Coordinates of C-alpha atoms (C1' of nucleotides) in Angstrom, one line a residue:
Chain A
X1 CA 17.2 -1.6 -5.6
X2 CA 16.5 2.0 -6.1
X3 CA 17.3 2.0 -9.7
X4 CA 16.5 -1.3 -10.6
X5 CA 15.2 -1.5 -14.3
X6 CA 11.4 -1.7 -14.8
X7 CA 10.0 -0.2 -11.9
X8 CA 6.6 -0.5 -13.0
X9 CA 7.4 -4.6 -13.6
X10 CA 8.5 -5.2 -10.2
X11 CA 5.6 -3.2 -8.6
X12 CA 2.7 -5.3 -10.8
X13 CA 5.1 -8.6 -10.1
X14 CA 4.8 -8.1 -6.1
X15 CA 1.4 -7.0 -6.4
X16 CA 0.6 -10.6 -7.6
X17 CA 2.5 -12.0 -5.5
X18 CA 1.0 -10.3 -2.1
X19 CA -2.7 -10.9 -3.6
X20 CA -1.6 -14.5 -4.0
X21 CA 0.0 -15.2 -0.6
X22 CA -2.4 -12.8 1.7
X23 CA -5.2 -11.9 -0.3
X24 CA -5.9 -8.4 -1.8
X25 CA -7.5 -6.5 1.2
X26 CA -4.5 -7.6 3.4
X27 CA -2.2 -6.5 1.6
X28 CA -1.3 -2.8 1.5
X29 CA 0.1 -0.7 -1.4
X30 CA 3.4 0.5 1.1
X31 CA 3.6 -3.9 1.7
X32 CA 3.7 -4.0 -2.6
X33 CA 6.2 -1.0 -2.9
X34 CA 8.3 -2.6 0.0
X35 CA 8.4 -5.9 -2.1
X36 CA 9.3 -4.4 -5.4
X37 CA 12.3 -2.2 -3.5
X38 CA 10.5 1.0 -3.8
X39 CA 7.9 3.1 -1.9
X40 CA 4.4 4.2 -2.0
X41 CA 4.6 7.3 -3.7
X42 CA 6.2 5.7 -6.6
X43 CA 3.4 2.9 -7.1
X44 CA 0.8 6.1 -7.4
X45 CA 3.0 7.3 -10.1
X46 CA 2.6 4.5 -12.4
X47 CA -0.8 3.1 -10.8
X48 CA -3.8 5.7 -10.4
X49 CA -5.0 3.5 -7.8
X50 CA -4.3 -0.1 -5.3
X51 CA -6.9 -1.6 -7.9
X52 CA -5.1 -0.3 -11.2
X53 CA -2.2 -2.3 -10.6
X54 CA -4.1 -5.5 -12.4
X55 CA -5.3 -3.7 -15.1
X56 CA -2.3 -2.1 -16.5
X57 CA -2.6 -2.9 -20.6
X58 CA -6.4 -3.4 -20.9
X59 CA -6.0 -0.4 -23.1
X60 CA -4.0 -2.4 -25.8
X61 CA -6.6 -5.3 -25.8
X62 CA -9.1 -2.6 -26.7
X63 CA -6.6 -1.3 -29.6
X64 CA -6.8 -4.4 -31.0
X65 CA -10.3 -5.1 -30.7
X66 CA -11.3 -2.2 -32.5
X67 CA -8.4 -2.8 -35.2
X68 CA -10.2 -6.0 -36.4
X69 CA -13.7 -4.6 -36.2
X70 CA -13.0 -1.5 -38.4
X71 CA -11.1 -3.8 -40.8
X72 CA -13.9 -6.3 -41.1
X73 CA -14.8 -6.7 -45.0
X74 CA -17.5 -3.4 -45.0
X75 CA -20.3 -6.0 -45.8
X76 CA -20.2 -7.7 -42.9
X77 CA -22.7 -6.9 -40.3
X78 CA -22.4 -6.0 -36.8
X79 CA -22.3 -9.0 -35.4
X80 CA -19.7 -10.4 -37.9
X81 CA -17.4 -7.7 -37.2
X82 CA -17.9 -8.0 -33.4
X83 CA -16.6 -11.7 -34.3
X84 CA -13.9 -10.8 -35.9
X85 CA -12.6 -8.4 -32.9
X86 CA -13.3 -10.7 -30.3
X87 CA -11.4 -13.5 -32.4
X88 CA -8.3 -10.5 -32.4
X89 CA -8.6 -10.6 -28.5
X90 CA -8.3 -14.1 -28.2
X91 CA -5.1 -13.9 -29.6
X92 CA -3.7 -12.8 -26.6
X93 CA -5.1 -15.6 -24.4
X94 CA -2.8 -18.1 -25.5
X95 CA -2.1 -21.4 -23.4
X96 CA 0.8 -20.0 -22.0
X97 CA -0.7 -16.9 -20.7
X98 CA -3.2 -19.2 -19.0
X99 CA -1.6 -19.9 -15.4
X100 CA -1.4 -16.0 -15.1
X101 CA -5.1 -15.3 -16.4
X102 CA -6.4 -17.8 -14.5
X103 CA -4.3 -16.6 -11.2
X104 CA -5.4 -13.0 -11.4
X105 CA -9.2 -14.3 -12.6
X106 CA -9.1 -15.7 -8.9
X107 CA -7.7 -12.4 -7.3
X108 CA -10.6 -10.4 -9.2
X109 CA -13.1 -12.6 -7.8
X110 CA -12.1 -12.5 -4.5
X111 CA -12.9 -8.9 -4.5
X112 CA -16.0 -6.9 -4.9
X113 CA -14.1 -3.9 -5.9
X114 CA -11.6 -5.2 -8.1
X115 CA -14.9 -7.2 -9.5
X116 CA -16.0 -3.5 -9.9
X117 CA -13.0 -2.2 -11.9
X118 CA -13.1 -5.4 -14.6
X119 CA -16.6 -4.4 -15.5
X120 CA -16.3 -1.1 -16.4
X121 CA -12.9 -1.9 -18.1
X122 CA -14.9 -4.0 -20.6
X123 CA -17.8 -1.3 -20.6
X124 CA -14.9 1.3 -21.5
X125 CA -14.2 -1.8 -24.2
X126 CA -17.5 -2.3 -25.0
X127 CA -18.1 2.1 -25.9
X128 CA -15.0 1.6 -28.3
X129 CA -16.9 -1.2 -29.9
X130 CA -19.7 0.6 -30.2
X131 CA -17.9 3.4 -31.4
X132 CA -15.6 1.4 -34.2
X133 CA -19.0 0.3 -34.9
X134 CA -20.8 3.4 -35.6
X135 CA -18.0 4.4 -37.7
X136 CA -19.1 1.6 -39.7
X137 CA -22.4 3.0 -40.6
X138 CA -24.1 0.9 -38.0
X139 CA -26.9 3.3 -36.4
X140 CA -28.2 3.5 -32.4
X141 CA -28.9 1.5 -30.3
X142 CA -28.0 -1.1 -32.5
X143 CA -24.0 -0.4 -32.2
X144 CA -24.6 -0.2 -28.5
X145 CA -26.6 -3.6 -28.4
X146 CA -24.3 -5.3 -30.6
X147 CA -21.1 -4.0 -28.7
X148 CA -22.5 -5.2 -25.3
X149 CA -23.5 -8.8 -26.7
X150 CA -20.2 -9.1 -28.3
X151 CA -18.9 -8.3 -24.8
X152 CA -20.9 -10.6 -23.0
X153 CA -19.6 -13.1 -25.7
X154 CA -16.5 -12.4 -24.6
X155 CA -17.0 -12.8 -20.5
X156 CA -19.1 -16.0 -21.2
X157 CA -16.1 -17.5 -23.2
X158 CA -13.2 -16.1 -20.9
X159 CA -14.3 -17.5 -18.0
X160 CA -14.8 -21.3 -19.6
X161 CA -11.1 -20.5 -21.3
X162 CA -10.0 -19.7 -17.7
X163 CA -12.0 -22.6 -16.0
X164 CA -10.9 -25.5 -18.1
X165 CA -8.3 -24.6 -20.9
X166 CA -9.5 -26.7 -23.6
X167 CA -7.3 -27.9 -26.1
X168 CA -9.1 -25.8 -29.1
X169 CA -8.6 -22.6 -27.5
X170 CA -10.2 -19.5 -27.3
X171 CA -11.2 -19.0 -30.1
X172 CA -13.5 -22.0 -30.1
X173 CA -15.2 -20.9 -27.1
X174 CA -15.9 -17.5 -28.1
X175 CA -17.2 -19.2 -31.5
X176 CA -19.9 -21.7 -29.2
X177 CA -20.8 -18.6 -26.7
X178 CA -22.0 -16.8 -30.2
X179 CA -24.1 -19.5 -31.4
X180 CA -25.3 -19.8 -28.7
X181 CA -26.3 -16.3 -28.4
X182 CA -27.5 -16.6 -32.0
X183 CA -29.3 -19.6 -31.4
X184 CA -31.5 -17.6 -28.1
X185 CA -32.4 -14.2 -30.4
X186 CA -34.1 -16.8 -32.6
X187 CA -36.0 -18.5 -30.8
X188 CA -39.8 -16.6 -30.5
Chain B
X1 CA -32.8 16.4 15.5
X2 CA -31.4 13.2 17.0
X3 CA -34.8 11.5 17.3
X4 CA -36.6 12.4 14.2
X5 CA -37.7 9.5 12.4
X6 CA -36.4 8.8 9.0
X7 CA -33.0 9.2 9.5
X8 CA -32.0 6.5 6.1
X9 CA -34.6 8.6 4.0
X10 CA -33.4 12.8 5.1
X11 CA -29.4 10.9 4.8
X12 CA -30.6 10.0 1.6
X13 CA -32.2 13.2 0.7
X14 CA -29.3 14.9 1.5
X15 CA -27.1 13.1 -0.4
X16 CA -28.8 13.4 -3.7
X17 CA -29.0 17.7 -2.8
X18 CA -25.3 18.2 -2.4
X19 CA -24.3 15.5 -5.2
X20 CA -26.7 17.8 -7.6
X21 CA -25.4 21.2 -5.6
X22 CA -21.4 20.4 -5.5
X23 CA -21.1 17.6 -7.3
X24 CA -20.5 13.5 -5.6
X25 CA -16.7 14.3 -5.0
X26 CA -17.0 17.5 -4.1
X27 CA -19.6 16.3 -1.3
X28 CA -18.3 14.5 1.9
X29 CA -19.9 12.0 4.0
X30 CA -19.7 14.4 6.9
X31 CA -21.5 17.2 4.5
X32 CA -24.5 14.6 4.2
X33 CA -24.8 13.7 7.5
X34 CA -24.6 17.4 9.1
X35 CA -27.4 18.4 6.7
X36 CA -29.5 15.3 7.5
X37 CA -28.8 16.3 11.0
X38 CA -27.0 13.5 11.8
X39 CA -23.0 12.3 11.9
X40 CA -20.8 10.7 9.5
X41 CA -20.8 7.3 12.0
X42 CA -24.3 7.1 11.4
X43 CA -23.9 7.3 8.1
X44 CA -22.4 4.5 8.0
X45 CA -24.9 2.8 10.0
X46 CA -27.2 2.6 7.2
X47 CA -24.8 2.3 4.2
X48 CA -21.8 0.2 3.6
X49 CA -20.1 2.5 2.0
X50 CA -20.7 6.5 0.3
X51 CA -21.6 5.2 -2.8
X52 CA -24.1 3.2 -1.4
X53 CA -26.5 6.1 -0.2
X54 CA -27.8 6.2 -4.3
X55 CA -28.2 2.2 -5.2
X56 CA -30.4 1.5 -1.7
X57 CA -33.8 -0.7 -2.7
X58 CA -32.0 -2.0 -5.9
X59 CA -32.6 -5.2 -4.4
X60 CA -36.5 -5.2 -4.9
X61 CA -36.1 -4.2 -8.8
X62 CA -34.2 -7.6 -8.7
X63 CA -36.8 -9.4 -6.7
X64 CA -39.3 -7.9 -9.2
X65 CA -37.3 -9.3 -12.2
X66 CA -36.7 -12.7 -10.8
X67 CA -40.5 -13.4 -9.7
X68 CA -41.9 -12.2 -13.4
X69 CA -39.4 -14.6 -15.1
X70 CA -40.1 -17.6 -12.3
X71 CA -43.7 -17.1 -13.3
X72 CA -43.9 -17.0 -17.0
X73 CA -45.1 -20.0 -18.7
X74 CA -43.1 -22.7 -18.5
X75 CA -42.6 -23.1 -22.4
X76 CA -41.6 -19.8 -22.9
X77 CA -38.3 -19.9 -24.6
X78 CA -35.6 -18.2 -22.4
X79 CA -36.0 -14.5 -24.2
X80 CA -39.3 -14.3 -23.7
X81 CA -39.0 -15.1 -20.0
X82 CA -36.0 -12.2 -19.1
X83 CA -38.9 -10.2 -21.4
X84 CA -41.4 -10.5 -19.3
X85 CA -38.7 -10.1 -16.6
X86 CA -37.9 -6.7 -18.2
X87 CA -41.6 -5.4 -18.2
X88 CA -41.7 -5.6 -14.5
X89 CA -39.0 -3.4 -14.4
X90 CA -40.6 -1.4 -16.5
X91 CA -43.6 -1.0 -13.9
X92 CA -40.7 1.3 -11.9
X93 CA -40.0 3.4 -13.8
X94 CA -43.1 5.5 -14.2
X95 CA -43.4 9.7 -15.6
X96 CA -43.6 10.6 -11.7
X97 CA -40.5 9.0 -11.0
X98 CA -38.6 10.3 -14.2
X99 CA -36.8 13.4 -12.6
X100 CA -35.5 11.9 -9.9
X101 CA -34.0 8.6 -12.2
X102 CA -33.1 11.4 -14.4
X103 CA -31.2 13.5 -11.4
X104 CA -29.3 10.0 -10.3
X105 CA -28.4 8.9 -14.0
X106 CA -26.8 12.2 -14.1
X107 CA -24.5 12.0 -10.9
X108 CA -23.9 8.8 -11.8
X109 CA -22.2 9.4 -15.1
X110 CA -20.5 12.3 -13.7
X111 CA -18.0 9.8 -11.3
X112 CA -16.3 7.1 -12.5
X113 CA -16.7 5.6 -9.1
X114 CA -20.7 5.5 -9.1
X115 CA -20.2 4.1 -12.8
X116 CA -18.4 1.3 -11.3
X117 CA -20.7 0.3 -8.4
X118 CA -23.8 0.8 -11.2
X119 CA -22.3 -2.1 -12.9
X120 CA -21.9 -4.7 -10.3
X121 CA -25.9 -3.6 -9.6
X122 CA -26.4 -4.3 -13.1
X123 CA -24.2 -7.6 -13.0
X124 CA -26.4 -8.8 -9.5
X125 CA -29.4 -8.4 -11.4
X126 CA -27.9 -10.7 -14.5
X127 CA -26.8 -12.9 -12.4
X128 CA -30.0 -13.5 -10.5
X129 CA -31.3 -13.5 -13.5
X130 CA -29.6 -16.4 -15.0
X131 CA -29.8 -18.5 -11.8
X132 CA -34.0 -18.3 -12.7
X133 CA -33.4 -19.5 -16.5
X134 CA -31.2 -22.0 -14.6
X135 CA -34.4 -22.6 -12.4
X136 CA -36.3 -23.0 -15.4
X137 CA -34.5 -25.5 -16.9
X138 CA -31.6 -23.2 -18.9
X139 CA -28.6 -24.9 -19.2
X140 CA -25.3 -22.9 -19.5
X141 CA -23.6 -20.9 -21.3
X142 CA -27.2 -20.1 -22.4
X143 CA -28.6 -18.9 -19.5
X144 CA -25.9 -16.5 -18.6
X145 CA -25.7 -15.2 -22.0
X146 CA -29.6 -14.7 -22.0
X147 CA -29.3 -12.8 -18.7
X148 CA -26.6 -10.8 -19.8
X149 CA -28.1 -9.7 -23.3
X150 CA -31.1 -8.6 -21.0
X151 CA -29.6 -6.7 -19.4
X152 CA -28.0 -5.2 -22.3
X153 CA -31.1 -4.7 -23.4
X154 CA -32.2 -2.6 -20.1
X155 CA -29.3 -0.6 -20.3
X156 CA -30.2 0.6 -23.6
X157 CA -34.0 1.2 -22.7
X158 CA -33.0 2.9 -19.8
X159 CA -30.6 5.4 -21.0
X160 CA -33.3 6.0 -23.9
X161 CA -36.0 6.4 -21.2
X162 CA -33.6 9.0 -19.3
X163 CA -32.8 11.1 -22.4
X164 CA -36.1 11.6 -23.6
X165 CA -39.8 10.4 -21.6
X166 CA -41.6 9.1 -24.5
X167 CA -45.5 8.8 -24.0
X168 CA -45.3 5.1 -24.5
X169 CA -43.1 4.5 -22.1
X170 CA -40.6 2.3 -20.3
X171 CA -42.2 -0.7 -22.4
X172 CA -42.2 0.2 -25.7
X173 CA -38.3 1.2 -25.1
X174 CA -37.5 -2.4 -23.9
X175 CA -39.5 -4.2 -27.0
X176 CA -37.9 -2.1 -29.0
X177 CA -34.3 -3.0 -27.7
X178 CA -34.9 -6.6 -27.7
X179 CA -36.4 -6.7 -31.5
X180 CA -33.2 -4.7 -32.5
X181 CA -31.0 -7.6 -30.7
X182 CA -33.1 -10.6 -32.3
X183 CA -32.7 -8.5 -35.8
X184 CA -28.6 -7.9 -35.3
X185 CA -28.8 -11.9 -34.0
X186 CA -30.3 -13.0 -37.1
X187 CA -28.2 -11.1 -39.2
X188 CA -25.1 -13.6 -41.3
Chain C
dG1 C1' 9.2 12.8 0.0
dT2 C1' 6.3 14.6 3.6
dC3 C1' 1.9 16.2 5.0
dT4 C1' -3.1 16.2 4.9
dA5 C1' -8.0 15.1 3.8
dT6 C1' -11.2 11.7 3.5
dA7 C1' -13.2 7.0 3.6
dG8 C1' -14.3 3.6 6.5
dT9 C1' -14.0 0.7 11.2
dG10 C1' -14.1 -0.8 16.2
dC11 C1' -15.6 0.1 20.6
dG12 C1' -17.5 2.3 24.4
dA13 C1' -20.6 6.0 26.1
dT14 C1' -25.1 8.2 26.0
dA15 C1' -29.6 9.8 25.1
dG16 C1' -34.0 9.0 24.5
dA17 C1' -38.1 5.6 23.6
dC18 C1' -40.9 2.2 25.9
Chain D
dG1 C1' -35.5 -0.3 34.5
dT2 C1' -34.2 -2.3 29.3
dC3 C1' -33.4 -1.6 24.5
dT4 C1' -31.5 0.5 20.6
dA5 C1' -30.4 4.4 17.7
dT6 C1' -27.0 7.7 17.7
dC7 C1' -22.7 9.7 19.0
dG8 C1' -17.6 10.5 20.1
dC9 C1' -13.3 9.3 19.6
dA10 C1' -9.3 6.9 18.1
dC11 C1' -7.4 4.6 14.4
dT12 C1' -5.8 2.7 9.6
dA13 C1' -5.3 3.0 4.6
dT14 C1' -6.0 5.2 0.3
dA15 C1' -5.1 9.0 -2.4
dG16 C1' -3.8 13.4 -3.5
dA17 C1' -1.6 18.0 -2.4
dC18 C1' 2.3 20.6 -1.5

DNA sequence: GTCTATAGTGCGATAGAC
DNA sequence: GTCTATCGCACTATAGAC
């Protein structure tokens, strides 16, 4: 197995696997490197930590999140352009990415600390918002308030979309969790 | 020193010394113990874990938040309930206890770690939260996402609080927050 | 690729309070 | 004497150093 292609693959594919069939805190990252044909040391190389290992490519939803914010027509406001990023995420939570989000949404919530890491992966997303944002023109705190509702958008909406994949999508949900939102800052 | 009383409160004192001395990585769990006079096995006696020693009593600014927004009146919209929510809070954080909230913000955003475990507080608290809107009658999504935006809304007046004690307070901080959400809500 | 430090746990012993 | 906080030790797994 030694040099099998896509070491890094292998190790995230047992690594679901394991979590699946014994749970995350039962399973050991030598039992995942044993799986995938390879050995501890070389899951630290790719993975900082056990955790990291189901949060690998977080960093390109965040590329594309703040991709559609900065290109938002300049008159938009914040909210608007918050929109238009989260509707840029949702294009990678198509239905046939849903067995796997919804498999590894169970694993997270099985675990305090892997509950731990997914929130301050979508505060690291919500300080790019902020930041794209800012660029913008948009001042403090109101990039900072704006980023964090549009993230709390997001949550609200992911976990419906994972819950019951309706036939309108994503994209729908996110739409009704804004309203929503819209519909509570206006009430007195 | 076995006997001395107070062995949760000198552990606790101990911990916040070396964190600000060596820094929270730097600083074992055997370091805290020895200087509280105490051992590492009794550390753990009074905290799950090490990063446990600086979130202890978090649990009563929760109960704090969930009895203001259980009380307000019953037709207040669900905003103006986490509001009123937020202003007990508030009553916390007072000038006397500035320096030491300003000590722990600081250790806290030096570790990655303590960021995480700040977090899930913070997500405890929303999700207490929403389960009183849901107690008031809140359906959902909107309960979580008025929770949530609270929240948001804490952080914000928090870190502002931290950075700079204004004379009018914790309050004025929060009610400023929240009109800057309702204004970015109302917004196209 | 091995070797080590540290977090965290289980269990039994012990010291002191009452 | 009992009761309980503390301790000592042995152990596993993560994570990082060499």
């Amino acid at each position: 197995m030694r040099w099998l292609p896509d070491a890094m693959g292998r190790l995230q594919a047992a690594a679901l696997e394991l979590f699946l069939e014994r749970g995350y805190e039962a399973t050991t990252v030598a039992d995942i490197a044993e799986r995938a044909g390879l050995t501890k040391r070389t899951f630290f190389r790719y993975f900082a930590d056990k955790r990291e290992v189901l949060f690998i490519g977080s960093e390109r939803l965040v590329e594309a999140f703040v991709a559609a914010v900065t290109q938002a027509p300049a008159e938009a406001p914040p909210l608007a352009a918050m929109e238009a990023g989260l509707h840029a995420l949702g294009d990678s939570f198509t239905a046939e990415r849903h067995r796997f989000a919804a498999e590894r949404a169970a694993i997270i919530a099985s675990s305090p600390e892997l509950q731990e890491r997914e929130l301050i992966k979508l505060a690291a997303m919500a300080a790019a918002a902020a930041a794209a944002l800012r660029a913008r023109g948009v001042g403090e705190p109101a990039a900072t308030l704006a980023a964090d509702a549009a993230i709390t958008v997001f949550r609200v909406a992911f976990s419906r979309w994972v819950a019951d994949d309706r036939p309108e999508g994503f994209r729908a949900l996110t739409r009704e969790s804004l309203d929503t939102l819209r519909m509570l800052a206006a009430a007195p």
